[in-house]
Coordinates of C-alpha atoms in Angstrom, one line a residue:
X1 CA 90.0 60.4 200.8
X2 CA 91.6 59.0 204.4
X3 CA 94.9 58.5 202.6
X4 CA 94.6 62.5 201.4
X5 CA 93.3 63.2 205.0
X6 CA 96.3 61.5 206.5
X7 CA 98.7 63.0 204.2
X8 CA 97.5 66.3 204.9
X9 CA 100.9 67.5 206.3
X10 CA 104.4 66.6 205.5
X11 CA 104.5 63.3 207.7
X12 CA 101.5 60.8 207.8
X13 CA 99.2 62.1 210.7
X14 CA 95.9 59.8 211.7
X15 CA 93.2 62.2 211.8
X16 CA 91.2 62.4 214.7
X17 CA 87.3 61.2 215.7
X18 CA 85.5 63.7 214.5
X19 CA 87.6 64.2 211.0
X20 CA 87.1 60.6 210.7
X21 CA 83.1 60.8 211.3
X22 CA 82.5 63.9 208.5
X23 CA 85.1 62.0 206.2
X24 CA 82.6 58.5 206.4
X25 CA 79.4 61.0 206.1
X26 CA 80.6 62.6 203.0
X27 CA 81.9 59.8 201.0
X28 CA 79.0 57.3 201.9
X29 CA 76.4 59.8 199.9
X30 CA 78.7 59.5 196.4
X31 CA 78.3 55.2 196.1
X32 CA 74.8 56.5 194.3
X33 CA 75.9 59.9 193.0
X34 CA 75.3 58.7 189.6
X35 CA 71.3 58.0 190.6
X36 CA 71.0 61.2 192.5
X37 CA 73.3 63.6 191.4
X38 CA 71.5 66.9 193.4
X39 CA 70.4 64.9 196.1
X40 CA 73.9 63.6 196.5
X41 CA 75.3 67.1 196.2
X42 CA 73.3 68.7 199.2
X43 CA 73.9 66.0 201.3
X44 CA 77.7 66.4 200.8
X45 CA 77.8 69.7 200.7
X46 CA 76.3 69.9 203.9
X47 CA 78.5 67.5 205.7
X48 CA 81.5 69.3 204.5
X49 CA 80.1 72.8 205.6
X50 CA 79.7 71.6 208.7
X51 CA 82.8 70.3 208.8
X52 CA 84.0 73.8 208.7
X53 CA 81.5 74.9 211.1
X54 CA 82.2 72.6 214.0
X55 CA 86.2 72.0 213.4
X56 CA 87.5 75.3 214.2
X57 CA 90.8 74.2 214.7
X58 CA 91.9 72.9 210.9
X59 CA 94.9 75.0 210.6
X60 CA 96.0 74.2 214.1
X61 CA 99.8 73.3 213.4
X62 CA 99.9 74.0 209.9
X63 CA 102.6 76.6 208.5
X64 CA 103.8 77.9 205.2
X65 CA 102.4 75.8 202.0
X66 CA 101.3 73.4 204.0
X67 CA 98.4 76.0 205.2
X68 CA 96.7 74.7 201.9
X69 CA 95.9 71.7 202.9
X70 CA 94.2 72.3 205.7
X71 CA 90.5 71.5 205.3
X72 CA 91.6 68.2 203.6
X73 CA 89.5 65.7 202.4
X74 CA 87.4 69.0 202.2
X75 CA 86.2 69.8 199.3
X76 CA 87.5 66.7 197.3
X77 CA 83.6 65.2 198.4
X78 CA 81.7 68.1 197.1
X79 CA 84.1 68.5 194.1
X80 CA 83.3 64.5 192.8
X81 CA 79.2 65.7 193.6
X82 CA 79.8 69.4 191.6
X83 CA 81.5 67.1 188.6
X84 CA 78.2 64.7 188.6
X85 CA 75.9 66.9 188.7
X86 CA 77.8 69.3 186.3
X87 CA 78.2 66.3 183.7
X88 CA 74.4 65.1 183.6
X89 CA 72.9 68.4 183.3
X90 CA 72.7 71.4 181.2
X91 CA 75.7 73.4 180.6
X92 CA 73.9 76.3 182.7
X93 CA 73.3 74.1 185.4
X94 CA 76.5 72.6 185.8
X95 CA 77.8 76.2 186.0
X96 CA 75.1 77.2 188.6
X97 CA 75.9 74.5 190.9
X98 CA 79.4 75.0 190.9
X99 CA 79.2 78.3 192.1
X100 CA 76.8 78.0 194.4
X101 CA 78.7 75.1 196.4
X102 CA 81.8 77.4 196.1
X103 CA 80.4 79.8 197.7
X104 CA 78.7 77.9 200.5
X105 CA 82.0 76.5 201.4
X106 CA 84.0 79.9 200.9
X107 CA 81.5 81.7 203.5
X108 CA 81.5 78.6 206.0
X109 CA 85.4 78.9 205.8
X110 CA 85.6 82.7 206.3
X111 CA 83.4 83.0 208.8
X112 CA 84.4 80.0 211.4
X113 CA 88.1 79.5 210.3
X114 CA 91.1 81.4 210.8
X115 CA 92.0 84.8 209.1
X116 CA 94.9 82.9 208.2
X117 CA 93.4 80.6 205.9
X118 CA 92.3 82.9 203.4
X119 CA 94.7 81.1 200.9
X120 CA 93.4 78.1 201.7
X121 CA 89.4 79.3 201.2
X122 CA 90.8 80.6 197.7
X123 CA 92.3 77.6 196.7
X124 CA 89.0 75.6 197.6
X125 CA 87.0 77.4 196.2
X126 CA 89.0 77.1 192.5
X127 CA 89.1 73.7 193.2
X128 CA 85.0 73.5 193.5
X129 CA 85.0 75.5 190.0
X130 CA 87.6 73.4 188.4
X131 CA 85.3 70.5 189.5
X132 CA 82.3 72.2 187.6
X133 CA 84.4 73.1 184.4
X134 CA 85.6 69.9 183.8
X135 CA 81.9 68.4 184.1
X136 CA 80.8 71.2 182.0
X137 CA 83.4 70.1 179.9
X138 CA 82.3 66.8 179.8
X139 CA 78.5 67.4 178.8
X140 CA 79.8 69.7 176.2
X141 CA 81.4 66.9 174.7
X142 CA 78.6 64.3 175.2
X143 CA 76.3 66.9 173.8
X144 CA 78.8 67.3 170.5
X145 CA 78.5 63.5 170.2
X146 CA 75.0 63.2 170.6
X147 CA 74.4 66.1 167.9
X148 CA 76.5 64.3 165.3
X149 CA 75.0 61.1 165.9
X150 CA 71.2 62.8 165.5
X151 CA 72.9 64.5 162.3
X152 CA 74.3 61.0 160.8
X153 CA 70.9 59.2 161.6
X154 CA 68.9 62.1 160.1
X155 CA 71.1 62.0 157.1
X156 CA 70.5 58.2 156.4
X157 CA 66.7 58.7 157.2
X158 CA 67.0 61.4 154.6
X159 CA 69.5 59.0 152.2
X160 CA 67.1 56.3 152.8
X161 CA 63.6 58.4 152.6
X162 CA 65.1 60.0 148.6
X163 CA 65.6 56.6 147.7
X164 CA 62.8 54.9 148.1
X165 CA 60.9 58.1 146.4
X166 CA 63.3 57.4 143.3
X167 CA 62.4 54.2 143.2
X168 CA 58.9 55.4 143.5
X169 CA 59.1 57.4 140.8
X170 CA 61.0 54.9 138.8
X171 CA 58.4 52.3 138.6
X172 CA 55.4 55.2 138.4
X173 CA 57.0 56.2 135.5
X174 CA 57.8 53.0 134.2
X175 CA 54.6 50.9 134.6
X176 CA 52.0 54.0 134.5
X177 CA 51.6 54.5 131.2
X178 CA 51.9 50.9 129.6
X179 CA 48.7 50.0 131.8
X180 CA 47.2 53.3 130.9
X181 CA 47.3 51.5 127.9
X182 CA 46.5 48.1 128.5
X183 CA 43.5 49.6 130.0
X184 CA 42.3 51.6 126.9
X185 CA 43.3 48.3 124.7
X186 CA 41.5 46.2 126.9
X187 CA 38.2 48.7 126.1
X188 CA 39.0 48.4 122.4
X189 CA 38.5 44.8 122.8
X190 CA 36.2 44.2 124.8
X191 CA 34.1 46.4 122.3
X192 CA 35.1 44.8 118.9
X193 CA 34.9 41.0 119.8
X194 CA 31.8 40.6 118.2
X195 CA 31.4 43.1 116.3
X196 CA 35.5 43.0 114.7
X197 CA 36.7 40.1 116.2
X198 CA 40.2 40.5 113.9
X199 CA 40.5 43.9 115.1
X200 CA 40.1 42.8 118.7
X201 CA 42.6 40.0 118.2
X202 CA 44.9 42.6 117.1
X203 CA 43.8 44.9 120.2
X204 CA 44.9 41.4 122.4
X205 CA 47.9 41.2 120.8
X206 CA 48.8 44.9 121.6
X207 CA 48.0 44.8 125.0
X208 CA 50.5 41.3 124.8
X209 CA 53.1 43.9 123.6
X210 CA 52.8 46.5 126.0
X211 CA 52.8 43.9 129.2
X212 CA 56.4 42.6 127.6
X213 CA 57.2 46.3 127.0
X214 CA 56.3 47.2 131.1
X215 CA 58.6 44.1 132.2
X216 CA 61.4 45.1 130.2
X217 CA 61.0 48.6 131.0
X218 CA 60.8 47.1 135.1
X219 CA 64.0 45.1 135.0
X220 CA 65.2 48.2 133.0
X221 CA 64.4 50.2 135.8
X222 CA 66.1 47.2 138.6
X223 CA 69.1 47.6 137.0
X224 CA 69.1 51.5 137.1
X225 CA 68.4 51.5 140.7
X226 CA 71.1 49.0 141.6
X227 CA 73.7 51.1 139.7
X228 CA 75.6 53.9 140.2
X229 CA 76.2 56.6 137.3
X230 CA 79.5 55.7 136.1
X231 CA 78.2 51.6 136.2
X232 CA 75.5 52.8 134.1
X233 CA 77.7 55.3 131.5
X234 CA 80.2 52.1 131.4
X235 CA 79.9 50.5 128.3
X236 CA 77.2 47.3 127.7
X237 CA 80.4 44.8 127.0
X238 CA 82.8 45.8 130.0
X239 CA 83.0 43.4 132.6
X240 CA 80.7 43.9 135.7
X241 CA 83.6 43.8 139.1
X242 CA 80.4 42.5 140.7
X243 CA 81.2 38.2 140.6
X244 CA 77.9 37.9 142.1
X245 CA 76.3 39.7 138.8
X246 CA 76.5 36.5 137.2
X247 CA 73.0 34.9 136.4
X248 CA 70.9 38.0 138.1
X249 CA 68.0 39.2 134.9
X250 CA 68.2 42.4 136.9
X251 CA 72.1 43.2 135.7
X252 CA 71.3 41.8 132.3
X253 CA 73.3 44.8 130.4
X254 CA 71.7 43.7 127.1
X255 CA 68.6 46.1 128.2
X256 CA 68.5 49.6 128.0
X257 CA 69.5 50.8 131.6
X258 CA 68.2 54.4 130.7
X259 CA 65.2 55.0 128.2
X260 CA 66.0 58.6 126.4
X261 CA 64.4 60.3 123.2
X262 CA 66.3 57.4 120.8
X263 CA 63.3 55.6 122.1
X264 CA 60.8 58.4 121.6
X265 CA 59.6 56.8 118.4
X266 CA 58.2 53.3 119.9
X267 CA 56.5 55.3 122.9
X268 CA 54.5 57.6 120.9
X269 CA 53.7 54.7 118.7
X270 CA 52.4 52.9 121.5
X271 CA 49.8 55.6 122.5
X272 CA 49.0 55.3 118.7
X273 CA 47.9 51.8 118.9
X274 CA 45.8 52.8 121.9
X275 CA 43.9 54.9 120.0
X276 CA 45.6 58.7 121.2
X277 CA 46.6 60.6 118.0
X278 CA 49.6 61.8 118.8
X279 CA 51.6 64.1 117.0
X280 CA 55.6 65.1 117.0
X281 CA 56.8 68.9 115.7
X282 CA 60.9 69.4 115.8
X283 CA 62.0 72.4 115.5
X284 CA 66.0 73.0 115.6
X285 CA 69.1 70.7 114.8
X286 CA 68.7 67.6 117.5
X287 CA 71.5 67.7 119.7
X288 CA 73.4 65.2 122.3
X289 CA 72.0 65.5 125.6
X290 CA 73.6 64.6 128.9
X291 CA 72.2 61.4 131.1
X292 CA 69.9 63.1 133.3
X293 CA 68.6 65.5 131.0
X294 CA 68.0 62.5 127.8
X295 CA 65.9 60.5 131.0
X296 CA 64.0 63.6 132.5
X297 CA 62.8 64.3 128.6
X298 CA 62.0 60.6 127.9
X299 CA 59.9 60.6 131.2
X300 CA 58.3 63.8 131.1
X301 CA 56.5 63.2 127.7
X302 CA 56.0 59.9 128.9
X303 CA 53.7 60.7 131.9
X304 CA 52.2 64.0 129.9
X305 CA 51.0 61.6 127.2
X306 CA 50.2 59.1 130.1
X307 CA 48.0 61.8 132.0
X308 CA 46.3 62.6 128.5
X309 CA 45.2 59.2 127.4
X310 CA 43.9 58.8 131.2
X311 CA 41.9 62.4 131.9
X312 CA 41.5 63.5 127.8
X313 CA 40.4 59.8 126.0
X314 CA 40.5 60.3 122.4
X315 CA 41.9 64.1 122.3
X316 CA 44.7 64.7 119.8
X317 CA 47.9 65.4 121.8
X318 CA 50.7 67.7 120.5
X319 CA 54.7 67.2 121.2
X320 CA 57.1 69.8 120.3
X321 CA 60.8 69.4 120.5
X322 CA 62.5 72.8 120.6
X323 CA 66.6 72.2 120.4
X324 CA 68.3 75.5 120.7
X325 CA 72.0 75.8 121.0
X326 CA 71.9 75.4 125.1
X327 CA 68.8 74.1 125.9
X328 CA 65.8 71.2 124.9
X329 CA 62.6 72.5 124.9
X330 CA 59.4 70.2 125.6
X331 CA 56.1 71.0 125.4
X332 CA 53.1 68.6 125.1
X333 CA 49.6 70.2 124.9
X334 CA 46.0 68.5 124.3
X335 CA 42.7 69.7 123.5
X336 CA 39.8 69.1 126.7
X337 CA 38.1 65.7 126.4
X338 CA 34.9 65.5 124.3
X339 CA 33.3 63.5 127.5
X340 CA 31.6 64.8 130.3
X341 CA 34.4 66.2 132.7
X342 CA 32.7 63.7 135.3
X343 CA 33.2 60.8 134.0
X344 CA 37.5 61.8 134.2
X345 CA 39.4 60.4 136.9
X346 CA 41.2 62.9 138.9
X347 CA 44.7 62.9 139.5
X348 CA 46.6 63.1 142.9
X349 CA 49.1 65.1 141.5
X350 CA 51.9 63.1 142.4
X351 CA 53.2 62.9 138.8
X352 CA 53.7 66.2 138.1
X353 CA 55.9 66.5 141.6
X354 CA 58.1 63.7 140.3
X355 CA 57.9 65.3 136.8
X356 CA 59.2 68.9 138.2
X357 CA 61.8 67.0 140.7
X358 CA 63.1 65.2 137.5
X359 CA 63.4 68.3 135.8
X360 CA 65.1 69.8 138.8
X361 CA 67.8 67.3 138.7
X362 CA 69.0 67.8 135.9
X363 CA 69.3 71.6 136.4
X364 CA 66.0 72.6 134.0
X365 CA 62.9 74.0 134.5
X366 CA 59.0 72.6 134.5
X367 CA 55.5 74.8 134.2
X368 CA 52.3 72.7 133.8
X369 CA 48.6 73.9 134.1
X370 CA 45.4 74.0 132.2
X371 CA 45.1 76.5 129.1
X372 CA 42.7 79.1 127.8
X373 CA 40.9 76.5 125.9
X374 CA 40.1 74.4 128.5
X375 CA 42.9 71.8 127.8
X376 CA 46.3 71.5 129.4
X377 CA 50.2 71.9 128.5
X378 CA 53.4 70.8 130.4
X379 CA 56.6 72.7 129.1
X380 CA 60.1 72.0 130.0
X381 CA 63.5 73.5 129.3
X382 CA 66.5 71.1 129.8
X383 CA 70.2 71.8 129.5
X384 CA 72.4 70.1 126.3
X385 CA 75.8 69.0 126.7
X386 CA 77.8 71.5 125.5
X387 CA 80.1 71.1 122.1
X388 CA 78.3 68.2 121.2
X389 CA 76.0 67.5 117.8
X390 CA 73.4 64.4 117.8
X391 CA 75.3 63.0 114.5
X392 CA 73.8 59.8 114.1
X393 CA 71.3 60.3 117.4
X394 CA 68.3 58.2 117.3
X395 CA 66.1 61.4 118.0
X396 CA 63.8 61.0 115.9
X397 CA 62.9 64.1 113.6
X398 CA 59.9 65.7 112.2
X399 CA 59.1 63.1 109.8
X400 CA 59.5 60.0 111.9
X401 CA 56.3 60.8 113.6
X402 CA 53.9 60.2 111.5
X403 CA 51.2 62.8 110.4
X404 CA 51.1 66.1 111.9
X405 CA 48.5 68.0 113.6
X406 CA 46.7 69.9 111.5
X407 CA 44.7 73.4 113.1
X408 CA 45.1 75.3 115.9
X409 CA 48.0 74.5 118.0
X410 CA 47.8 74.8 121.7
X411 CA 49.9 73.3 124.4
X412 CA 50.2 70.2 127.4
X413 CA 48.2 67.1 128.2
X414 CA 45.3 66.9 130.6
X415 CA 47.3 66.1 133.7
X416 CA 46.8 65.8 137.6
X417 CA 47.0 68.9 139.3
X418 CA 48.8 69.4 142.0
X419 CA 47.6 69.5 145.4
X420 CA 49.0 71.9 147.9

């Protein structure tokens, strides 16, 4: 600022007393500008004001283009304060505050300086705007930055937050309804060791069978969640491009990485042995369906039966398969429980949010809700991979089901109802 107040003409002049005393009072304030930006700003513009108040005689010598740089260092003070203040504060603000110190100094300068200088007042008071846009400018830009950063952090919140209710749902689904059954076994037990005690080593044994089935199905799952869809649609004997695959149970690509209806057979025979008659009606020629539509079938049946057993004990439960040429249709339905509706557990309703998320996924559609009778059916429609036939599909049909259900048909299992 002294080398601009010194170079204010064509040939260095040293600027007098008092230009040197205003010069020192106006740049002292900006050392903690960045601390008090308004503060700072008054104080400066003050000094530079009555800079133009008290020296009346800035133009005094000054001809042609050199007119313009009469009032130097003013405003290059109150510029540096209108850019801080302009910079740390709202967009409106910064615009506000430029003006205002533009016009302080544009009516100081027209009303003790020269006619002449008119030019010169202009100019300043651009200058003291410029100041302001270019702060403006620069909280614009900070503000841009700052949004996308809140964006890319909400994003990952939002990344992280659907994964862990994947693998949420995951395991629900996985280890739900194999201790559903464990715990009905365990009952069957319990109750036949002295009165059957062959029939409640057998019950033993089955529980034995579903625990190895709920680890398998868990590092089943471990290996779904730590793949990514092509890794899991590559086939079982390519090689894994992770080296540090080797020895890890969890990337064991012997087990099933994706349960689907070719294992429909073994689930409902599972809720067999636990004592749920369980019956299977296809109707339709059995088609190929895509990944997420062959899972979101698999587990919705699984947690309708699983919700059956739990809330209906001992109530037959009816599965129907409807294959049409663009869509699977499922629908599971169950009688109301021949106990006392008091002695049920009641659900959360969590499952049947997974259930219509899963169904959601893969582009289908979910209804569940209690029935005329008093019992309950969950229905799905999910989409089939066109120009495809099951061929040699491990779907199981009509007759690998065992017996069918014989009476009235109605439709769903007993399950949770969702709460708002």
């Amino acid at each position: 600022m002294t080398a601009a107040t010194v170079l204010r003409t064509s040939e260095p002049t040293a600027p007098g007393t008092a230009r040197l005393v205003f010069l020192v009072l106006a740049w002292l304030p900006l050392l903690v500008r960045t601390y008090w930006p308004e503060p700072v700003l008054a104080v400066v513009l003050a000094v530079e004001a009555g800079q133009l108040v008290v020296m009346r005689d800035l133009g005094a010598g000054l001809v042609g283009g050199l007119a313009v740089a009469a009032y130097q260092p003013v405003p290059v003070a109150t510029m540096l304060a209108v850019y801080t203040v302009a910079s740390r504060r709202r967009q409106r603000d910064g615009w506000v505050t430029g003006a205002v110190s533009a016009v302080v100094l544009l009516v100081a300068a027209l009303l003790f300086q020269g006619i002449s200088l008119v030019g010169t007042d202009v100019v300043m008071t651009e200058l003291v705007l410029i100041a302001a846009a270019v702060g403006v400018g620069v909280r614009t830009r900070q503000d841009a930055r700052a949004r996308r950063a809140r964006e890319a952090r909400e994003q990952s919140r939002q990344a992280v937050l659907e994964e862990r209710l994947r693998i949420a749902r995951e395991l629900h689904d996985t280890l739900a309804h194999d201790l559903a059954l464990v715990d009905a076994q365990a009952g069957v037990a319990d109750y036949l060791l002295d009165l059957d005690p062959p029939a409640a080593r057998r019950a033993l044994r089955d529980i034995t069978q579903h625990t190895s089935t709920a680890i398998d199905d868990l590092r089943a799952t471990l290996v779904l969640l730590r793949q990514d869809l092509d890794e899991t649609d590559r086939p079982a004997d390519a090689a894994d491009p992770d080296p540090r695959a080797a020895g890890d149970p969890t990337r064991d690509r012997t087990l099933p990485p994706v349960p689907g209806l070719d294992r429909l057979d073994g689930l409902l025979d599972r809720f067999r042995d636990a004592g749920t008659p369980v019956s299977l009606d296809t109707v339709g020629e059995p088609a190929a369906l895509g990944h997420h539509s062959d899972l979101a079938a698999y587990r919705i049946i699984q947690e309708a039966l699983t919700n059956a057993t739990k809330h209906a004990p001992g109530a037959p439960v009816s599965l129907t398969l409807r294959w049409a040429p663009r869509h699977l249709g499922v629908e599971i339905h169950n009688p109301p429980a021949a106990q006392p509706a008091g002695t049920r557990s009641v659900g959360t309703g969590h499952g049947l949010i997974g259930l219509r998320e899963r169904a959601r996924a893969a582009h289908g559609t979910f209804d569940a809700g209690p029935t005329h009778d008093g019992g309950y059916r969950v229905a799905a429609e999910l989409p089939i991979r066109a120009n495809h036939t099951a061929g040699g599909s491990a779907v199981p049909g009509p007759d690998a089901a065992g017996p069918q259900t014989t009476g009235p048909q109605t439709t769903g299992p007993q399950t949770e109802e969702p709460q708002p």
